[in-house]
């Protein structure tokens, strides 16, 4: 049974000093004060494991997990409730607004794919079968239509690709007198053909390597995207240079491409080693039509896989980037356009002052809750000013301004983010519920850097490298609690509207020359 699922479902989280979007591709999602929750909330009104969001048959639902202060949907306390687009979930001081994405049928038995397959059968009849057999095909034509509908149903109903190709090849062997057959799918960027199903009329089990597919025939099918049939392969002039055909003693062969909308997914190959049967034109027409049906299913599988990868990518990116940057990175990921480039950026480092002492005073769970609150506050300020979070390093946040998106007055906005973080920390320290007040260290620097995807082929991440990063990190270590320490380059880039006090020329660790350093007033 297929499941109705929305692509790009999201929750818009709003709490004091914080607003962010959370994509809900990975369900269920646990909400609570416990740091291990998918959506941790640093709020004394929130229970450790407060509520859970999960998919149900009717859509996305939220369930209260016996919380002390309850969960409300649109102002009404609930035990569990299906969420509709625009519903507002209230948990403590946090509001989560549910936004539904585009609906489509998901799962391997895709209803939309099934409909398209059945429509494709009719189209294949018109475009392939009728032109090849003519209007007077009579019983032959009716029998072929019946076979195609059976294949179409099998292809659309199969739970997995393995089940699909096994059923399809079984129907091929019931309709076409072939001794051996193999289906090969193209996998990976190399375009290598990999065996997915092997059949032998007289043997129940056969290894893929036992069927040596003629490379001469395969090259022609893949290059020209046309079926190839030969009733006497050894004497066929088209393959006079095909040593593999003669060596394998192939008498009759039939090979069709699996292709749909210009994209080729693989081939189906049949042959006979004996003279008892030679493939006919009807065989070629039927196998070509079946190949089209298989290709439609393969195309839908790839589209579903792509959507799942995009959903997972959005979920991961949303943890570090503002929504507009997420959209940019997703679009560039789709086109592969995240090349390295050199540009001017402003880099901000912020960490918790005396974090080691705090970790000793608090339990691991309470310290993690403190960290999450600090991260929420910092990320909200950075996003609000057009920056993006490059990474979390222990109790430190590293942010970049002016990459990957252009940010006007990026140095000024980085400073503004710093001041908003300091104000938020002081505000929390004044709240009676904050058991252990804490301060922050902030360092900001501006300069040229190399930005883009950096890493191995298997794992890359968008980041920034250069001395501008190292200097910003060193500035954050100058032990100025609840103050933003900036370089002269940042101050000059920010312009005259920023009030700053010169701290002098300071020798930073690892730097040969002293650097003019300022604190923001």
Coordinates of N, CA and C in Angstrom, one line a residue, residues 18 26 41-42 50 55 84 123 149 190 215 250 252 278 284 293-294 307 310 348 361 367 383 402 416 463 475 496 518:
X18 N 14.1 33.8 18.9 CA 14.5 32.8 18.0 C 13.4 32.5 17.0
X26 N 12.6 13.6 8.2 CA 13.0 12.5 9.1 C 12.0 12.4 10.3
X41 N 14.1 22.0 23.4 CA 13.6 23.4 23.8 C 14.1 23.6 25.2
X42 N 14.9 24.7 25.4 CA 15.4 25.0 26.7 C 14.4 25.9 27.4
X50 N 8.4 15.8 25.7 CA 7.1 16.5 25.8 C 6.1 16.0 24.8
X55 N 4.3 10.5 11.2 CA 3.3 10.3 10.1 C 2.3 9.2 10.5
X84 N -3.1 20.1 10.2 CA -3.4 20.7 8.9 C -2.5 21.9 8.6
X123 N -0.3 4.2 -24.7 CA 0.6 5.0 -25.6 C 1.5 4.0 -26.4
X149 N -0.5 -5.4 -20.7 CA -1.3 -5.0 -19.5 C -0.9 -5.8 -18.3
X190 N 29.8 6.1 -13.8 CA 30.7 5.4 -14.8 C 29.8 4.8 -15.9
X215 N 29.2 -7.8 -26.5 CA 29.5 -6.3 -26.4 C 29.2 -5.6 -27.7
X250 N 26.4 -17.8 -30.5 CA 25.0 -17.3 -30.5 C 24.4 -17.5 -31.8
X252 N 20.7 -16.9 -32.3 CA 19.7 -15.8 -32.4 C 19.7 -15.0 -31.2
X278 N 14.1 -19.0 -33.7 CA 14.7 -17.8 -34.1 C 13.7 -16.7 -33.8
X284 N 10.4 -8.8 -31.1 CA 11.1 -7.5 -30.9 C 10.2 -6.4 -30.5
X293 N 8.1 0.0 -20.5 CA 7.4 -0.1 -19.2 C 8.3 -0.2 -18.0
X294 N 9.3 -1.0 -18.2 CA 10.3 -1.2 -17.1 C 11.1 0.2 -16.9
X307 N 14.0 13.0 -4.5 CA 13.2 13.7 -3.6 C 13.6 13.4 -2.2
X310 N 16.9 15.1 -1.4 CA 16.7 16.6 -1.3 C 16.1 16.9 0.1
X348 N 32.7 35.3 12.1 CA 32.4 35.5 13.5 C 32.6 34.2 14.3
X361 N 30.0 22.3 37.1 CA 28.9 22.7 38.0 C 27.6 22.0 37.7
X367 N 23.9 20.8 31.3 CA 24.9 21.6 30.5 C 24.5 21.5 29.1
X383 N 21.2 34.4 11.7 CA 20.2 34.3 10.6 C 19.5 35.6 10.3
X402 N 28.5 37.1 4.0 CA 28.8 37.4 2.6 C 29.3 36.1 1.8
X416 N 26.4 43.6 14.3 CA 25.1 43.7 14.9 C 24.6 42.3 15.5
X463 N 32.4 25.4 3.3 CA 33.2 26.1 4.3 C 34.0 27.2 3.8
X475 N 40.9 36.2 18.0 CA 40.3 37.4 18.6 C 39.2 37.0 19.7
X496 N 31.6 54.3 9.6 CA 31.7 55.2 10.7 C 30.5 55.1 11.7
X518 N 40.0 46.2 18.4 CA 39.0 47.2 19.0 C 37.9 46.3 19.6

